[in-house]
Amino acid sequence: MRNKFTVVGAGNVGATCAQRLAERGYADIVLVDIIEGMPQGKALDILQSGPVIGFDSNVVGTNGYEETAGSDIAIITSGVPRKPGMSRDDLVLTNMNIVKVVTEELVKHSPNCIIIVVANPLDAMAQLVLKVSGFPRNRVIGMSGILDTARFRTFLAQELNVSVEDVAAYVLGGHGDTMIPLTRMATVSGVPITEVLPKETVARIVERTIKGGGEIVALLKTGSAFYAPSAGAVQMVDAIVLDKKQILPCAAYLEGEYGINGVFVGVPVKLGRNGIEEIIEIKLTPEEEAALSKSVDAVRELIEIMKI
Ligand code: APR
């Protein structure tokens, strides 16, 4: 039997996730949204690209959860995207109500699924999903670090005029203004970028990475990024379904790792068939540790607003 995935929210991020996943051909997809007809229409449209692209995944759209029953993986993208000038943090109360109801429905119909959270503010929404689902922490994972790292890698590759594939990097911390692009560990073909780029250039790229989401919001005017976020979520699905044991920066619920307890924050994790199979602890400098602690404080502030 094929895998079954549910994508909740058939907007920009959700529909693009559904398209990318359908094109992989290794799972059937259920696309859920509250807008009547919209997920059905988009699902049918994606399905009809199958004969051209060459995939035979089934894709259905629905406004309910019956069809989602027995999903292996669910991706939550339902929520309001950021508007210009709006911080991810402003989103918390609106998206909290949406994500809570969605999680309850998903869990009722797919009690064994792995949930990938994409809705913002990411770390707070992941914390909410863990709480509401009652799932073990290996089955609730936030998509943020892959996106932030992809932005960091893109800007570094542009600056160096090399392929993005030559640039390796990590961004840790919360998905927001306190994220930590680890310049010390960023490399181009194995060479530390700090050896090939001036300090000021690295600092400028770090700043642009941190503001990467806002840059796109300002350009789009009516929505936020979705091509790269959906690519990030799908990379996580690949790692899980193909049991790749791939180490990726994701938001994970920490229980003592990095000296942090009881909160979601972006760290490197090993993803495989069981979801998060290991939280990788890399040795941080005192400055990086302080930055991570500041990032955790920012996440905790949002969690306090939600009163969960
Ligand atoms: N159940 C299902 N779908 C819902 C619900 C709900 N309770 N509430 C809202 N939605 C749907 C909306 O109808 C909409 O189609 O979620 C979809 C969100 O899509 P977009 O507005 O296009 O937003 P998108 O760009 O996809 O971003 C979704 O991901 O990256 C984050 O910050 C972003 O939190 C936002 C989320």
CSV table of C-alpha atoms and ligand atoms in Angstrom, one decimal:
chain,number,residue,atom,x,y,z
A,1,MET,CA,0.0,0.0,0.0
A,2,ARG,CA,1.2,3.5,-0.8
A,3,ASN,CA,1.8,6.0,1.9
A,4,LYS,CA,-1.0,8.5,2.7
A,5,PHE,CA,-0.3,12.1,3.4
A,6,THR,CA,-2.7,14.9,4.5
A,7,VAL,CA,-1.9,18.5,3.9
A,8,VAL,CA,-4.1,20.9,5.9
A,9,GLY,CA,-4.5,24.3,4.3
A,10,ALA,CA,-4.8,24.4,0.6
A,11,GLY,CA,-3.4,27.9,0.2
A,12,ASN,CA,0.0,28.8,-1.2
A,13,VAL,CA,2.1,26.6,1.1
A,14,GLY,CA,-0.3,23.7,1.3
A,15,ALA,CA,-1.2,23.4,-2.4
A,16,THR,CA,2.5,23.7,-3.3
A,17,CYS,CA,3.4,20.9,-0.8
A,18,ALA,CA,0.6,18.8,-2.3
A,19,GLN,CA,1.9,19.4,-5.8
A,20,ARG,CA,5.5,18.6,-4.9
A,21,LEU,CA,4.5,15.4,-3.0
A,22,ALA,CA,2.2,14.2,-5.7
A,23,GLU,CA,5.0,14.6,-8.2
A,24,ARG,CA,7.1,12.3,-6.1
A,25,GLY,CA,4.6,9.5,-6.7
A,26,TYR,CA,5.3,7.6,-3.5
A,27,ALA,CA,2.0,8.6,-1.7
A,28,ASP,CA,-1.6,9.5,-2.1
A,29,ILE,CA,-2.5,13.0,-0.9
A,30,VAL,CA,-5.5,14.4,0.8
A,31,LEU,CA,-5.7,18.2,0.7
A,32,VAL,CA,-8.0,19.9,3.3
A,33,ASP,CA,-9.2,23.4,3.6
A,34,ILE,CA,-12.3,25.2,5.1
A,35,ILE,CA,-13.1,27.0,1.8
A,36,GLU,CA,-15.7,25.0,0.0
A,37,GLY,CA,-14.7,23.7,-3.4
A,38,MET,CA,-11.1,25.1,-3.2
A,39,PRO,CA,-9.2,22.1,-2.0
A,40,GLN,CA,-11.3,19.9,-4.3
A,41,GLY,CA,-10.5,22.1,-7.3
A,42,LYS,CA,-6.8,22.3,-6.6
A,43,ALA,CA,-6.6,18.6,-6.0
A,44,LEU,CA,-8.3,17.8,-9.3
A,45,ASP,CA,-6.0,20.2,-11.1
A,46,ILE,CA,-2.9,18.6,-9.5
A,47,LEU,CA,-4.2,15.2,-10.4
A,48,GLN,CA,-4.7,16.2,-14.0
A,49,SER,CA,-1.0,17.1,-14.2
A,50,GLY,CA,-0.2,13.5,-13.6
A,51,PRO,CA,-0.4,12.3,-17.2
A,52,VAL,CA,1.9,15.1,-18.3
A,53,ILE,CA,4.4,15.0,-15.5
A,54,GLY,CA,4.2,11.2,-15.2
A,55,PHE,CA,2.9,10.3,-11.7
A,56,ASP,CA,-0.1,8.3,-10.6
A,57,SER,CA,-0.5,9.4,-7.0
A,58,ASN,CA,-4.1,10.0,-6.1
A,59,VAL,CA,-4.9,13.5,-4.9
A,60,VAL,CA,-8.3,14.4,-3.3
A,61,GLY,CA,-9.5,17.7,-1.8
A,62,THR,CA,-12.0,17.9,1.0
A,63,ASN,CA,-13.5,20.2,3.6
A,64,GLY,CA,-13.7,17.4,6.2
A,65,TYR,CA,-11.4,14.9,7.8
A,66,GLU,CA,-13.0,11.5,7.0
A,67,GLU,CA,-10.8,11.1,3.9
A,68,THR,CA,-7.7,11.8,6.0
A,69,ALA,CA,-8.1,8.7,8.1
A,70,GLY,CA,-5.0,6.6,8.5
A,71,SER,CA,-2.5,9.2,7.2
A,72,ASP,CA,1.1,8.4,7.7
A,73,ILE,CA,2.2,12.1,7.7
A,74,ALA,CA,0.2,15.3,8.1
A,75,ILE,CA,1.5,18.7,7.2
A,76,ILE,CA,-0.3,21.7,8.9
A,77,THR,CA,-0.2,24.8,6.8
A,78,SER,CA,-3.5,26.2,7.8
A,79,GLY,CA,-3.4,29.7,9.1
A,80,VAL,CA,-3.2,33.3,8.2
A,81,PRO,CA,0.1,34.4,6.5
A,82,ARG,CA,2.0,37.4,7.6
A,83,LYS,CA,1.0,40.8,6.1
A,84,PRO,CA,3.5,43.6,5.4
A,85,GLY,CA,4.8,45.0,8.7
A,86,MET,CA,3.3,42.2,10.7
A,87,SER,CA,5.7,40.1,12.8
A,88,ARG,CA,5.3,36.3,13.0
A,89,ASP,CA,4.5,37.0,16.6
A,90,ASP,CA,1.4,39.0,15.8
A,91,LEU,CA,0.0,35.9,14.2
A,92,VAL,CA,0.0,33.8,17.3
A,93,LEU,CA,-3.5,34.1,18.6
A,94,THR,CA,-5.2,33.9,15.2
A,95,ASN,CA,-3.3,30.9,14.1
A,96,MET,CA,-3.5,29.2,17.5
A,97,ASN,CA,-7.3,28.8,17.2
A,98,ILE,CA,-7.0,27.4,13.7
A,99,VAL,CA,-4.1,25.0,14.5
A,100,LYS,CA,-5.8,23.7,17.7
A,101,VAL,CA,-9.0,22.6,15.9
A,102,VAL,CA,-7.0,21.1,13.0
A,103,THR,CA,-4.8,19.1,15.3
A,104,GLU,CA,-7.7,17.6,17.2
A,105,GLU,CA,-9.3,16.5,13.9
A,106,LEU,CA,-6.0,15.0,12.5
A,107,VAL,CA,-5.3,13.1,15.7
A,108,LYS,CA,-8.9,11.7,15.8
A,109,HIS,CA,-8.5,10.3,12.3
A,110,SER,CA,-4.8,9.4,12.2
A,111,PRO,CA,-3.6,8.7,15.7
A,112,ASN,CA,-0.3,7.3,14.5
A,113,CYS,CA,0.7,10.0,12.1
A,114,ILE,CA,3.8,12.2,12.2
A,115,ILE,CA,2.8,15.9,12.1
A,116,ILE,CA,5.0,18.5,10.4
A,117,VAL,CA,4.0,22.0,11.4
A,118,VAL,CA,4.5,24.9,9.0
A,119,ALA,CA,2.0,27.4,10.3
A,120,ASN,CA,3.6,30.4,12.0
A,121,PRO,CA,4.7,31.5,14.5
A,122,LEU,CA,6.4,28.2,13.9
A,123,ASP,CA,7.9,27.2,17.3
A,124,ALA,CA,4.8,28.2,19.2
A,125,MET,CA,2.5,26.4,16.8
A,126,ALA,CA,4.6,23.2,17.1
A,127,GLN,CA,4.4,23.5,20.9
A,128,LEU,CA,0.6,23.8,20.6
A,129,VAL,CA,0.4,20.8,18.3
A,130,LEU,CA,2.5,18.6,20.7
A,131,LYS,CA,0.3,19.6,23.6
A,132,VAL,CA,-3.1,19.2,21.8
A,133,SER,CA,-2.1,15.9,20.1
A,134,GLY,CA,-0.6,14.2,23.1
A,135,PHE,CA,1.9,12.7,20.7
A,136,PRO,CA,5.4,11.7,21.7
A,137,ARG,CA,7.9,14.4,20.7
A,138,ASN,CA,9.4,12.4,17.9
A,139,ARG,CA,6.1,12.7,16.0
A,140,VAL,CA,5.7,16.5,16.0
A,141,ILE,CA,8.3,18.4,14.0
A,142,GLY,CA,8.5,22.0,13.0
A,143,MET,CA,9.6,23.2,9.5
A,144,SER,CA,11.7,26.3,9.9
A,145,GLY,CA,15.4,25.6,10.0
A,146,ILE,CA,15.5,24.1,6.6
A,147,LEU,CA,14.0,27.3,5.2
A,148,ASP,CA,16.2,29.6,7.1
A,149,THR,CA,19.3,27.6,6.2
A,150,ALA,CA,18.2,27.5,2.5
A,151,ARG,CA,18.0,31.3,2.5
A,152,PHE,CA,21.4,31.5,4.2
A,153,ARG,CA,22.9,29.1,1.7
A,154,THR,CA,21.3,30.9,-1.3
A,155,PHE,CA,22.8,34.3,-0.2
A,156,LEU,CA,26.2,32.8,0.5
A,157,ALA,CA,26.3,31.1,-2.9
A,158,GLN,CA,25.2,34.3,-4.7
A,159,GLU,CA,28.0,36.2,-3.0
A,160,LEU,CA,30.6,33.6,-3.8
A,161,ASN,CA,29.3,32.9,-7.3
A,162,VAL,CA,29.2,29.2,-6.7
A,163,SER,CA,26.5,26.5,-6.8
A,164,VAL,CA,24.2,26.5,-3.8
A,165,GLU,CA,25.1,22.8,-3.6
A,166,ASP,CA,28.6,23.7,-2.7
A,167,VAL,CA,27.5,25.7,0.4
A,168,ALA,CA,26.7,23.9,3.6
A,169,ALA,CA,25.3,25.8,6.6
A,170,TYR,CA,23.1,25.6,9.7
A,171,VAL,CA,20.7,28.1,11.2
A,172,LEU,CA,19.6,27.3,14.8
A,173,GLY,CA,17.1,28.8,17.2
A,174,GLY,CA,13.5,30.0,16.9
A,175,HIS,CA,12.0,30.9,13.5
A,176,GLY,CA,12.0,34.6,13.9
A,177,ASP,CA,14.2,37.6,14.5
A,178,THR,CA,16.3,35.7,17.1
A,179,MET,CA,17.4,32.9,14.7
A,180,ILE,CA,21.1,32.1,14.7
A,181,PRO,CA,22.9,31.5,11.3
A,182,LEU,CA,26.0,29.7,12.5
A,183,THR,CA,28.7,31.5,10.5
A,184,ARG,CA,31.4,29.4,12.2
A,185,MET,CA,30.0,26.2,10.7
A,186,ALA,CA,29.1,27.5,7.2
A,187,THR,CA,31.4,26.2,4.5
A,188,VAL,CA,31.9,26.4,0.8
A,189,SER,CA,33.3,23.0,-0.5
A,190,GLY,CA,34.4,22.3,3.0
A,191,VAL,CA,36.3,25.7,3.4
A,192,PRO,CA,34.9,27.9,6.2
A,193,ILE,CA,33.2,30.9,4.7
A,194,THR,CA,34.9,33.1,7.3
A,195,GLU,CA,38.1,32.4,5.4
A,196,VAL,CA,36.8,33.4,2.0
A,197,LEU,CA,34.4,36.3,2.8
A,198,PRO,CA,35.1,39.5,4.7
A,199,LYS,CA,33.5,39.9,8.1
A,200,GLU,CA,31.2,42.7,7.0
A,201,THR,CA,29.9,40.6,4.1
A,202,VAL,CA,29.1,37.7,6.3
A,203,ALA,CA,27.4,40.0,8.7
A,204,ARG,CA,25.3,41.5,5.9
A,205,ILE,CA,24.3,38.0,4.7
A,206,VAL,CA,23.4,37.0,8.3
A,207,GLU,CA,21.1,40.0,8.6
A,208,ARG,CA,19.4,39.3,5.2
A,209,THR,CA,18.9,35.7,6.3
A,210,ILE,CA,17.2,36.7,9.5
A,211,LYS,CA,15.0,39.1,7.6
A,212,GLY,CA,14.5,36.7,4.7
A,213,GLY,CA,10.8,36.1,5.3
A,214,GLY,CA,10.0,39.8,5.7
A,215,GLU,CA,11.9,40.6,2.5
A,216,ILE,CA,9.5,38.4,0.6
A,217,VAL,CA,6.4,39.6,2.4
A,218,ALA,CA,7.3,43.2,1.5
A,219,LEU,CA,7.7,42.2,-2.2
A,220,LEU,CA,4.6,40.1,-2.5
A,221,LYS,CA,2.4,42.5,-0.5
A,222,THR,CA,-0.4,40.0,-0.3
A,223,GLY,CA,1.1,36.9,1.3
A,224,SER,CA,4.3,35.3,2.4
A,225,ALA,CA,6.8,32.9,1.0
A,226,PHE,CA,5.7,29.5,-0.2
A,227,TYR,CA,8.0,27.9,-2.7
A,228,ALA,CA,10.9,27.5,-0.4
A,229,PRO,CA,8.7,26.7,2.7
A,230,SER,CA,7.0,23.9,0.8
A,231,ALA,CA,10.3,22.6,-0.4
A,232,GLY,CA,11.5,22.5,3.2
A,233,ALA,CA,8.4,20.5,4.4
A,234,VAL,CA,8.8,18.1,1.5
A,235,GLN,CA,12.5,17.5,2.3
A,236,MET,CA,11.4,16.4,5.7
A,237,VAL,CA,8.7,14.1,4.3
A,238,ASP,CA,11.4,12.5,2.0
A,239,ALA,CA,13.7,11.9,5.0
A,240,ILE,CA,10.9,10.3,7.0
A,241,VAL,CA,9.3,8.2,4.2
A,242,LEU,CA,12.6,7.0,2.8
A,243,ASP,CA,14.0,6.5,6.3
A,244,LYS,CA,17.0,8.5,5.2
A,245,LYS,CA,18.4,9.2,8.7
A,246,GLN,CA,19.1,12.7,7.4
A,247,ILE,CA,20.3,15.4,9.6
A,248,LEU,CA,18.3,18.5,9.1
A,249,PRO,CA,17.7,21.7,11.1
A,250,CYS,CA,14.1,21.4,12.4
A,251,ALA,CA,12.1,22.7,15.3
A,252,ALA,CA,12.1,20.0,18.0
A,253,TYR,CA,10.8,19.8,21.6
A,254,LEU,CA,13.8,19.8,23.8
A,255,GLU,CA,14.0,17.9,27.1
A,256,GLY,CA,17.4,18.9,28.4
A,257,GLU,CA,19.3,19.0,25.2
A,258,TYR,CA,21.4,22.2,24.9
A,259,GLY,CA,20.5,22.8,28.5
A,260,ILE,CA,16.9,23.7,27.4
A,261,ASN,CA,13.8,22.1,28.7
A,262,GLY,CA,10.1,22.0,27.6
A,263,VAL,CA,10.2,24.2,24.5
A,264,PHE,CA,10.4,23.9,20.7
A,265,VAL,CA,13.4,25.4,19.1
A,266,GLY,CA,15.4,24.9,15.9
A,267,VAL,CA,18.2,22.3,16.3
A,268,PRO,CA,19.8,19.7,14.0
A,269,VAL,CA,17.8,16.4,14.2
A,270,LYS,CA,18.1,13.1,12.5
A,271,LEU,CA,14.9,12.3,10.6
A,272,GLY,CA,13.9,8.8,9.7
A,273,ARG,CA,10.8,6.5,9.6
A,274,ASN,CA,10.0,7.3,13.2
A,275,GLY,CA,10.2,11.0,12.8
A,276,ILE,CA,12.8,12.6,15.0
A,277,GLU,CA,15.2,9.7,15.8
A,278,GLU,CA,17.9,11.8,17.5
A,279,ILE,CA,18.5,15.3,18.5
A,280,ILE,CA,22.0,16.2,17.5
A,281,GLU,CA,23.9,18.3,20.1
A,282,ILE,CA,26.7,20.3,18.6
A,283,LYS,CA,29.1,22.1,20.8
A,284,LEU,CA,28.3,25.8,20.8
A,285,THR,CA,30.5,28.7,21.7
A,286,PRO,CA,29.4,30.8,24.7
A,287,GLU,CA,28.2,33.5,22.3
A,288,GLU,CA,26.1,31.0,20.4
A,289,GLU,CA,24.7,29.5,23.6
A,290,ALA,CA,23.7,33.0,24.7
A,291,ALA,CA,22.0,33.7,21.4
A,292,LEU,CA,20.2,30.3,21.6
A,293,SER,CA,19.0,31.2,25.1
A,294,LYS,CA,17.7,34.5,23.9
A,295,SER,CA,15.9,32.8,21.0
A,296,VAL,CA,14.3,30.3,23.5
A,297,ASP,CA,13.1,33.3,25.6
A,298,ALA,CA,11.4,34.7,22.5
A,299,VAL,CA,9.6,31.4,21.9
A,300,ARG,CA,8.6,31.1,25.5
A,301,GLU,CA,7.0,34.6,25.3
A,302,LEU,CA,4.7,33.5,22.6
A,303,ILE,CA,3.9,30.3,24.4
A,304,GLU,CA,2.9,32.5,27.4
A,305,ILE,CA,0.6,34.5,25.2
A,306,MET,CA,-1.2,31.3,24.2
A,307,LYS,CA,-1.5,30.2,27.9
A,308,ILE,CA,-0.9,26.5,27.1
B,1,APR,N1,-8.9,24.5,8.5
B,1,APR,C1,-8.4,24.3,7.3
B,1,APR,N2,-7.8,25.2,6.6
B,1,APR,C2,-7.9,26.5,7.1
B,1,APR,C3,-8.4,26.8,8.3
B,1,APR,C4,-8.9,25.7,9.1
B,1,APR,N3,-9.5,25.9,10.3
B,1,APR,N4,-8.3,28.1,8.6
B,1,APR,C5,-7.7,28.6,7.5
B,1,APR,N5,-7.4,27.7,6.6
B,1,APR,C6,-6.8,27.8,5.2
B,1,APR,C7,-7.2,29.0,4.5
B,1,APR,O1,-8.6,28.9,4.0
B,1,APR,C8,-6.2,29.1,3.4
B,1,APR,O2,-6.6,28.5,2.2
B,1,APR,O3,-5.4,27.9,5.3
B,1,APR,C9,-5.0,28.4,4.1
B,1,APR,C10,-3.8,29.2,4.2
B,1,APR,O4,-3.3,29.5,3.0
B,1,APR,P1,-2.7,31.0,2.6
B,1,APR,O5,-3.5,32.0,3.1
B,1,APR,O6,-2.3,30.9,1.2
B,1,APR,O7,-1.3,31.0,3.5
B,1,APR,P2,0.1,30.3,3.1
B,1,APR,O8,0.9,31.3,2.4
B,1,APR,O9,-0.2,29.0,2.6
B,1,APR,O10,0.7,30.2,4.6
B,1,APR,C11,0.2,29.3,5.5
B,1,APR,O11,2.3,28.7,6.6
B,1,APR,O12,4.3,29.7,6.2
B,1,APR,C12,3.2,29.7,7.0
B,1,APR,O13,3.1,32.0,7.9
B,1,APR,C13,2.5,31.0,7.0
B,1,APR,O14,1.1,30.5,8.8
B,1,APR,C14,1.1,30.6,7.4
B,1,APR,C15,1.0,29.3,6.8
